[in-house]
JSON list of C-alpha atoms in Angstrom, two decimals:
[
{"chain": "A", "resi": 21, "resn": "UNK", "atom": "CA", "xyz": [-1.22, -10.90, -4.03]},
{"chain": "A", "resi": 22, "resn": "UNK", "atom": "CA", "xyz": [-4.24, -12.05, -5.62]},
{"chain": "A", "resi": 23, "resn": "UNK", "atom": "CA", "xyz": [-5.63, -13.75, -2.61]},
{"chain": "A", "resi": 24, "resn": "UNK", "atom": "CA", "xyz": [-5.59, -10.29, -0.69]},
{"chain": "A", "resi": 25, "resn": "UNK", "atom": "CA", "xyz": [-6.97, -8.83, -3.68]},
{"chain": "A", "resi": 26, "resn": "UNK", "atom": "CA", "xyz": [-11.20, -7.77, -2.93]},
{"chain": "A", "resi": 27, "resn": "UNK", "atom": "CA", "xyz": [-12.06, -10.76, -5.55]},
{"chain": "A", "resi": 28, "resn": "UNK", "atom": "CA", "xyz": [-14.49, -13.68, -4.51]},
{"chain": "A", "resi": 29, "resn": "UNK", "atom": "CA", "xyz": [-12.38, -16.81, -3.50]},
{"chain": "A", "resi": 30, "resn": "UNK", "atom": "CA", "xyz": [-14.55, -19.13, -6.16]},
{"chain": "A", "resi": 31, "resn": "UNK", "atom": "CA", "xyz": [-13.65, -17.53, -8.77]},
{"chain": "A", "resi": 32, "resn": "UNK", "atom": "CA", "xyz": [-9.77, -17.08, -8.50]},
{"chain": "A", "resi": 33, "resn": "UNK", "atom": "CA", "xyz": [-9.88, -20.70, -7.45]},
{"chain": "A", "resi": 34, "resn": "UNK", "atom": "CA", "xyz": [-11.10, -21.23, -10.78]},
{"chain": "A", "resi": 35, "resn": "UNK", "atom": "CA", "xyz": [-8.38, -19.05, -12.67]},
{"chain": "A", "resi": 36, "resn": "UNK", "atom": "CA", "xyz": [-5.53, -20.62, -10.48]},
{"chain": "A", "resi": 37, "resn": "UNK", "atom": "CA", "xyz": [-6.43, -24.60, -12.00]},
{"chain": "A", "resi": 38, "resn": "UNK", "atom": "CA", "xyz": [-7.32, -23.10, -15.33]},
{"chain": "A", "resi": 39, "resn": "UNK", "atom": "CA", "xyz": [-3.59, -21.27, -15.34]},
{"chain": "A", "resi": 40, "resn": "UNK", "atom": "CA", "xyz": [-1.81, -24.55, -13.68]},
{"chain": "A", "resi": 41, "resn": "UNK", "atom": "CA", "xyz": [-0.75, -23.37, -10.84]},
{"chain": "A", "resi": 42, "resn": "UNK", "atom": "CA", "xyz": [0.95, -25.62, -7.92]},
{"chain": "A", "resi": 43, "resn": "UNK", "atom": "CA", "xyz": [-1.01, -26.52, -5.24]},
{"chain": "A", "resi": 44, "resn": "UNK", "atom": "CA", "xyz": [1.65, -25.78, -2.58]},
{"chain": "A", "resi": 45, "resn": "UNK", "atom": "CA", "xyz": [1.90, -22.37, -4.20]},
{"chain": "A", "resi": 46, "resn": "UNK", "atom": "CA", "xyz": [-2.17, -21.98, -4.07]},
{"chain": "A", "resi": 47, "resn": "UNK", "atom": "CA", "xyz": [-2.19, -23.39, -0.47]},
{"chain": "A", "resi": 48, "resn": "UNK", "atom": "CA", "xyz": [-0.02, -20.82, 0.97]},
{"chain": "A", "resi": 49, "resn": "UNK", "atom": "CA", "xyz": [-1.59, -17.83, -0.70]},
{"chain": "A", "resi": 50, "resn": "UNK", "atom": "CA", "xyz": [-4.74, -19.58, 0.53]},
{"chain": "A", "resi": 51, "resn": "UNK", "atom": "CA", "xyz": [-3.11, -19.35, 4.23]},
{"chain": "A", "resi": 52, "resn": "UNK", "atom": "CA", "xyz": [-2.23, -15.90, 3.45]},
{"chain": "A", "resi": 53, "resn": "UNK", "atom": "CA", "xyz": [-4.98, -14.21, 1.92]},
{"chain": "A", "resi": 54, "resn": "UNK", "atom": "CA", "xyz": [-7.04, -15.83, 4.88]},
{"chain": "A", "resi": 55, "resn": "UNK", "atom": "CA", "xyz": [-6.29, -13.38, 7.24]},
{"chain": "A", "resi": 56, "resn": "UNK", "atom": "CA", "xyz": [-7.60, -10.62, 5.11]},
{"chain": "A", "resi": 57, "resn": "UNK", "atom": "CA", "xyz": [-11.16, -11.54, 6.62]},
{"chain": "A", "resi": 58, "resn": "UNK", "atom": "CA", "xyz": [-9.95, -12.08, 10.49]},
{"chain": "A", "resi": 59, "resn": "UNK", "atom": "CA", "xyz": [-10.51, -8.45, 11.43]},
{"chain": "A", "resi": 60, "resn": "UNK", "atom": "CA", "xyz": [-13.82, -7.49, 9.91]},
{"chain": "A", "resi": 61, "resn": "UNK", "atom": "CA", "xyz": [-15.17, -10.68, 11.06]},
{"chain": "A", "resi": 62, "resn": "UNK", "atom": "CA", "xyz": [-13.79, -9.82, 14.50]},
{"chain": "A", "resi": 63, "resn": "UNK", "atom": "CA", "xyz": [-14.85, -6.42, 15.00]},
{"chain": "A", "resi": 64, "resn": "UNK", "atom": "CA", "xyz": [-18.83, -7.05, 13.65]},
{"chain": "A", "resi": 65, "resn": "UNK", "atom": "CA", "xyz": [-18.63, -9.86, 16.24]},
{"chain": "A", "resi": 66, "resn": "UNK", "atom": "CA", "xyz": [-17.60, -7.39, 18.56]},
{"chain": "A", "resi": 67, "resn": "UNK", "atom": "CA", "xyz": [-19.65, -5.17, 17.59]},
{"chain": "A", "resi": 68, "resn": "UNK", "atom": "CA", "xyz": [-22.78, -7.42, 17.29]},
{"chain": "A", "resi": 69, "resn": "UNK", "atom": "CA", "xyz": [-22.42, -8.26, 20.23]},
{"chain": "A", "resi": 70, "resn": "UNK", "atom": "CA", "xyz": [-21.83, -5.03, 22.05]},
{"chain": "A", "resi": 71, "resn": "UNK", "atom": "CA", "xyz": [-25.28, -3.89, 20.15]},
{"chain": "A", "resi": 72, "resn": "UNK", "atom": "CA", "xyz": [-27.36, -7.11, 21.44]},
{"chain": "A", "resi": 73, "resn": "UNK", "atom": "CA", "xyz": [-29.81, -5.96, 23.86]},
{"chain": "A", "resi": 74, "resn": "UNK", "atom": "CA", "xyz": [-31.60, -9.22, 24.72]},
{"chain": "A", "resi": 75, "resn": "UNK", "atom": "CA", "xyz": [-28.05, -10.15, 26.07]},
{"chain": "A", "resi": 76, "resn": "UNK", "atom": "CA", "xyz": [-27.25, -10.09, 29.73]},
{"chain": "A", "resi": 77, "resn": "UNK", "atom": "CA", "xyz": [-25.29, -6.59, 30.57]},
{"chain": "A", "resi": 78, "resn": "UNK", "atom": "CA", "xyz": [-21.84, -6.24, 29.44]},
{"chain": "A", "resi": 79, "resn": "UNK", "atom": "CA", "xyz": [-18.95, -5.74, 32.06]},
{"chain": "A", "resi": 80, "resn": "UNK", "atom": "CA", "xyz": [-17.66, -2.02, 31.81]},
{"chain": "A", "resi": 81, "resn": "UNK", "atom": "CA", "xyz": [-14.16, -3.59, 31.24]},
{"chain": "A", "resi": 82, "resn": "UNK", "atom": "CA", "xyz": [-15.21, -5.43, 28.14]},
{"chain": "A", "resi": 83, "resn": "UNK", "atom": "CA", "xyz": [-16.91, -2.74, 26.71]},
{"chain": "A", "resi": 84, "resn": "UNK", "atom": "CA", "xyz": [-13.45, -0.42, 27.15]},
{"chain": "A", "resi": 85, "resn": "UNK", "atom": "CA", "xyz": [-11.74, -3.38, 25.75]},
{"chain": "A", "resi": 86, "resn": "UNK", "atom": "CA", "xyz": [-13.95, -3.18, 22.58]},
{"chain": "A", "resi": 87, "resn": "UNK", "atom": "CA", "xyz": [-14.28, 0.44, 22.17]},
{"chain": "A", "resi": 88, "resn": "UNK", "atom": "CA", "xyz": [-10.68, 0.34, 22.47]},
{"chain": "A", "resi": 89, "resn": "UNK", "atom": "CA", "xyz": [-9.77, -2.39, 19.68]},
{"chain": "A", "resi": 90, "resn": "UNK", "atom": "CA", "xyz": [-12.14, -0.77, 17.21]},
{"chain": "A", "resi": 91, "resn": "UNK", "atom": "CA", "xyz": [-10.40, 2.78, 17.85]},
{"chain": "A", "resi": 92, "resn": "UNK", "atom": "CA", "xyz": [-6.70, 0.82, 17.49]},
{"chain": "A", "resi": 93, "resn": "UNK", "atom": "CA", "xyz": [-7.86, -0.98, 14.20]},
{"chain": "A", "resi": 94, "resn": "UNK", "atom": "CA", "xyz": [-8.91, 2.56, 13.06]},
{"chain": "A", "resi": 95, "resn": "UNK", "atom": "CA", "xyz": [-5.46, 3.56, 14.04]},
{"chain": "A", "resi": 96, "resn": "UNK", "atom": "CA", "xyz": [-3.60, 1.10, 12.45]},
{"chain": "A", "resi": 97, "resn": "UNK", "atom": "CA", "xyz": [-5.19, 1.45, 9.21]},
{"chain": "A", "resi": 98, "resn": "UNK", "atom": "CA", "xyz": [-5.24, 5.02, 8.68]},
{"chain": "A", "resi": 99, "resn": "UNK", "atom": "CA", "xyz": [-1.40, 4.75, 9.66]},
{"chain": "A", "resi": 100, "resn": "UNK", "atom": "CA", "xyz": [-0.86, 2.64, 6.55]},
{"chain": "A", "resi": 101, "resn": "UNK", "atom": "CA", "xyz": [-3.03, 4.65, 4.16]},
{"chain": "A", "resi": 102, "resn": "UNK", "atom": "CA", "xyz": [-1.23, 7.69, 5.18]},
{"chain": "A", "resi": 103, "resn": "UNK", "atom": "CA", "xyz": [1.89, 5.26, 4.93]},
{"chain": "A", "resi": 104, "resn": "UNK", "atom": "CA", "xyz": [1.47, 4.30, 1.40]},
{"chain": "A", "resi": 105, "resn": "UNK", "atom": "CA", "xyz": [0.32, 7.60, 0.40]},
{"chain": "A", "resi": 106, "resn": "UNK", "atom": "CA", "xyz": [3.79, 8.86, 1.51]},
{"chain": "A", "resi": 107, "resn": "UNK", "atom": "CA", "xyz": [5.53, 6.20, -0.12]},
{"chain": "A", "resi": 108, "resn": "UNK", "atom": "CA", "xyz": [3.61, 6.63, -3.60]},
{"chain": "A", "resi": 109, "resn": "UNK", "atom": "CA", "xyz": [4.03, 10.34, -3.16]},
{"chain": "A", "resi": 110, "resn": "UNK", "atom": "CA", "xyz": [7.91, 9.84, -3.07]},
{"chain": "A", "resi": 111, "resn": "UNK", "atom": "CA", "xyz": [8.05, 7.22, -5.60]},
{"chain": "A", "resi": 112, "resn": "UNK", "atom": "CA", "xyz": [6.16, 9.21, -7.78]},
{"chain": "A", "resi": 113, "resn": "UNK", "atom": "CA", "xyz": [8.55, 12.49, -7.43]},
{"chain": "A", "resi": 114, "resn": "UNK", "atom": "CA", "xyz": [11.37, 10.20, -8.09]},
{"chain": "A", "resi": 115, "resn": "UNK", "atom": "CA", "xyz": [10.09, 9.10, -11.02]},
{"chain": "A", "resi": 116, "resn": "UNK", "atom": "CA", "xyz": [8.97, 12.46, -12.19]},
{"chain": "A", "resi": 117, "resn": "UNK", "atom": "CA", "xyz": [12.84, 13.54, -11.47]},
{"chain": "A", "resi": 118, "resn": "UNK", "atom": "CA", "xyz": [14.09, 10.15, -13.82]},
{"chain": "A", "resi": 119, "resn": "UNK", "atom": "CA", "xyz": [11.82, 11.51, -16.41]},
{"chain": "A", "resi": 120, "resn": "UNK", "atom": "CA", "xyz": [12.83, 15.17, -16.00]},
{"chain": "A", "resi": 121, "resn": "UNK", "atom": "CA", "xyz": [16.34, 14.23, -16.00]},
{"chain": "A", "resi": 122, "resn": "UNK", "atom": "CA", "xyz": [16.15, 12.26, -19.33]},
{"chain": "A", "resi": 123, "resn": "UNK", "atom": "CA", "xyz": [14.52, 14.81, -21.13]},
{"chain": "A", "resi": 124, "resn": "UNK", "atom": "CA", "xyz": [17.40, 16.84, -19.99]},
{"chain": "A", "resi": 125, "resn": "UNK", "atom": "CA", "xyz": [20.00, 14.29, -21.11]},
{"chain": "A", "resi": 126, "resn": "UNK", "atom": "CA", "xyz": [17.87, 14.02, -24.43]},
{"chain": "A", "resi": 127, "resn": "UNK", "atom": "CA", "xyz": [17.45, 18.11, -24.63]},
{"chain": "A", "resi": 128, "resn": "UNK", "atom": "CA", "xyz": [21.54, 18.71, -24.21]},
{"chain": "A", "resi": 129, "resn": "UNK", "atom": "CA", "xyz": [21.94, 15.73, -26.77]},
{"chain": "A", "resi": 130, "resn": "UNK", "atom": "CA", "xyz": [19.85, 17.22, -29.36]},
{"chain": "A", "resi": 131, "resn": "UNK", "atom": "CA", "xyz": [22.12, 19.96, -29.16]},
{"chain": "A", "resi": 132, "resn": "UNK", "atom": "CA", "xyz": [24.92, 18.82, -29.78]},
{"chain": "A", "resi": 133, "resn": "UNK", "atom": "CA", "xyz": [23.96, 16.91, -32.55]},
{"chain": "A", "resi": 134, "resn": "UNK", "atom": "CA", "xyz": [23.28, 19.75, -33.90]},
{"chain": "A", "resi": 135, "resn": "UNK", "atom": "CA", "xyz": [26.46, 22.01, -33.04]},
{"chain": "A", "resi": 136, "resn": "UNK", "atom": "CA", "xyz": [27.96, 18.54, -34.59]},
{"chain": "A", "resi": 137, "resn": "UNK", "atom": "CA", "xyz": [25.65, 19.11, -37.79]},
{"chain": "A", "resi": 138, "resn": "UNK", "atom": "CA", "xyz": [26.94, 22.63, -38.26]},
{"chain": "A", "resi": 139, "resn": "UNK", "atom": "CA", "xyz": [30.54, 22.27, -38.08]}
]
């Protein structure tokens, strides 16, 4: 999780030999993580290049076939923010409910202990 994490690759490099850390197990995360600098390297290509003037004109199909990858990678992402916001919204009522439902448990046990103190 680290590799996808927004920290320069030198310096958890460093912190994975320090710790001891496999190289099989560093590889893969490498192979991982990589892909976490695909699409913004993509779309400023894209981009750069749909912004070059000195460039010979673009073909109307490539320019709807840019336009429209920019406006499905907007898509995609907002999709998982709102995603994840749902999910942590849920997990978050759920545990708000566990911690209700212990005090509760604690609340009705204090009571009794002392019904149990008075007899």
């Amino acid at each position: 999780m680290t590799r996808l994490a927004p920290f320069p690759y030198g310096g958890i490099n460093v912190l994975f030999a320090i710790a001891g850390m496999k190289t099989w197990v560093n590889a893969l995360s490498s192979c991982i993580g990589f892909n976490k600098s695909i699409i913004p390297v993509y779309v400023g290509s894209l981009l750069k290049d749909l912004a070059d003037t000195n460039s010979p004109k673009k073909h109307p199909l490539e320019i709807i076939a840019t336009v429209i990858g920019v406006v499905l990678a907007i898509v995609v992402v907002a999709y998982c923010w709102f995603q994840m916001k749902k999910y942590l919204k849920e997990e978050q009522d759920l545990r708000a409910d566990d911690y209700n439902s212990e005090t509760d448990i604690l609340m009705n046990s204090d009571v009794s202990l002392e019904e149990s103190e008075n007899v």
